[in-house]
mmCIF file of C-alpha atoms in Angstrom:
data_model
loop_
_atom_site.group_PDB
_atom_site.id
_atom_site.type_symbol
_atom_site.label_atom_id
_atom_site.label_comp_id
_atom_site.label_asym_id
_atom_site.label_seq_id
_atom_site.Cartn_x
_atom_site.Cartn_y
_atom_site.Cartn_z
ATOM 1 C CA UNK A 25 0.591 -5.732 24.979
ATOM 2 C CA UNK A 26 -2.345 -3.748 23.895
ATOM 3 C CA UNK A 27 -3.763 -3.272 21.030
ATOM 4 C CA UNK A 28 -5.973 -0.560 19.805
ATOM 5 C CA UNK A 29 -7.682 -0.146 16.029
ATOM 6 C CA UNK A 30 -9.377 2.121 14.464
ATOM 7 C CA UNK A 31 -10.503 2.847 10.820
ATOM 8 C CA UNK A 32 -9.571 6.000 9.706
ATOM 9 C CA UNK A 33 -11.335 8.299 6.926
ATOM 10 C CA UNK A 34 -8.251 9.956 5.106
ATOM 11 C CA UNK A 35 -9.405 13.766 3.617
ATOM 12 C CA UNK A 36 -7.351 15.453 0.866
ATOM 13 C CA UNK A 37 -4.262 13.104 1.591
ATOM 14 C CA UNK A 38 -4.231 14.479 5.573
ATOM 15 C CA UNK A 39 -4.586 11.704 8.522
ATOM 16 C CA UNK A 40 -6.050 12.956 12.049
ATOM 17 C CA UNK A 41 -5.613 10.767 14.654
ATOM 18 C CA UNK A 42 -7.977 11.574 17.776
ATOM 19 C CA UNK A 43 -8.468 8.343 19.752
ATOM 20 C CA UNK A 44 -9.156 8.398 23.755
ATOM 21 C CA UNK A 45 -7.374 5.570 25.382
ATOM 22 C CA UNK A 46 -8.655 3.554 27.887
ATOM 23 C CA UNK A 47 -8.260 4.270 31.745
ATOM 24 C CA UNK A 48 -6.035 1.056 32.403
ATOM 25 C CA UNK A 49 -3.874 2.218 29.104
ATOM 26 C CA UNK A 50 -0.891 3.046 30.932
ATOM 27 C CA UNK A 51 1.865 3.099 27.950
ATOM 28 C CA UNK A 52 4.037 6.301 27.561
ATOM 29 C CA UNK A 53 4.921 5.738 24.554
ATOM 30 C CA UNK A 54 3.122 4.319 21.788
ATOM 31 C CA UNK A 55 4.044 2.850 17.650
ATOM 32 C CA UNK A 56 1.531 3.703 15.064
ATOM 33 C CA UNK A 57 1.034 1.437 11.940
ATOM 34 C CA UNK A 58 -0.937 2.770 8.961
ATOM 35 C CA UNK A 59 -2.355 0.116 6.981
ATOM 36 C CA UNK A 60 -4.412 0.027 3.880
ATOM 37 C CA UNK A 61 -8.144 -0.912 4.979
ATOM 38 C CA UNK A 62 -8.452 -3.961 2.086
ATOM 39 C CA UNK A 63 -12.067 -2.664 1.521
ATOM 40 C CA UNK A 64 -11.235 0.565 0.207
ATOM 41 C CA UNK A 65 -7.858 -0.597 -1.612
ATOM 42 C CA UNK A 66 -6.960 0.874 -4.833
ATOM 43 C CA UNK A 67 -6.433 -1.901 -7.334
ATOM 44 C CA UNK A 68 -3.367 -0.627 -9.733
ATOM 45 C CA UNK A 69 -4.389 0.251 -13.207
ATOM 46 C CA UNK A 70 -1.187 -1.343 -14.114
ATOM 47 C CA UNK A 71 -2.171 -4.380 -13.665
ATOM 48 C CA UNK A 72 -5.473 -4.306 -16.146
ATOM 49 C CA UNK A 73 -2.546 -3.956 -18.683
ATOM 50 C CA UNK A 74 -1.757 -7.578 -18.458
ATOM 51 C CA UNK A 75 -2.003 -9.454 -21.505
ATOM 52 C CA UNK A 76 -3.203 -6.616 -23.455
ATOM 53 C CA UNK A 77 0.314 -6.114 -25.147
ATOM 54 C CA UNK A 78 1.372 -7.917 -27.638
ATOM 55 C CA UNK A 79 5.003 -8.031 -27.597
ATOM 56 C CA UNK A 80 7.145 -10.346 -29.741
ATOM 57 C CA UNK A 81 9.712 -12.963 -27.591
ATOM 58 C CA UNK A 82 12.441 -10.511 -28.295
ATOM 59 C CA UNK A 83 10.102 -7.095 -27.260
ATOM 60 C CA UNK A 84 9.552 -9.206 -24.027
ATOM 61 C CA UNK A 85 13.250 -10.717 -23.112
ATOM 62 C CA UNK A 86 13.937 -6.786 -23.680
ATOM 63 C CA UNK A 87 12.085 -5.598 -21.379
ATOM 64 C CA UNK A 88 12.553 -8.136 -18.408
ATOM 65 C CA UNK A 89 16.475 -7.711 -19.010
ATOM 66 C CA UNK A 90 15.693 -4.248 -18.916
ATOM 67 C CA UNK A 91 13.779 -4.145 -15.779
ATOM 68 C CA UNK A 92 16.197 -7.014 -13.977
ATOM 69 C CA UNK A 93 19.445 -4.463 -14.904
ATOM 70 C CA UNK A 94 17.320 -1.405 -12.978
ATOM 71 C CA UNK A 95 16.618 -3.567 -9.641
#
């Protein structure tokens, strides 16, 4: 199987793909994968919230019972 990467510069949330294959490339029919490049990965701001509320035990059994009904 071949594989072919390339890193991709995404421009007001639109992907263009222009990549010239290889002579010997002979596939008809190709599957794309879009992966995050882990250099430019967003971290979530979520996550800076950790350990910066100060819920009671109750507050927090709340919320994971909560959050374990919704799944």
């Amino acid at each position: 199987m071949d594989v072919l990467t390339k890193t991709v510069a995404i421009k007001n949330h639109t992907l263009h793909l222009d990549m010239i294959l290889p002579k010997n490339f002979t596939a008809k029919k190709v599957k794309v994968t879009i992966t995050c490049d882990d250099d430019f990965a967003v971290e979530n701001p979520i996550k800076n919230l950790r350990g910066k509320l100060n819920f009671s035990d109750k507050q927090y059994k709340d919320i994971q019972d909560f959050l374990n009904e919704d799944r």
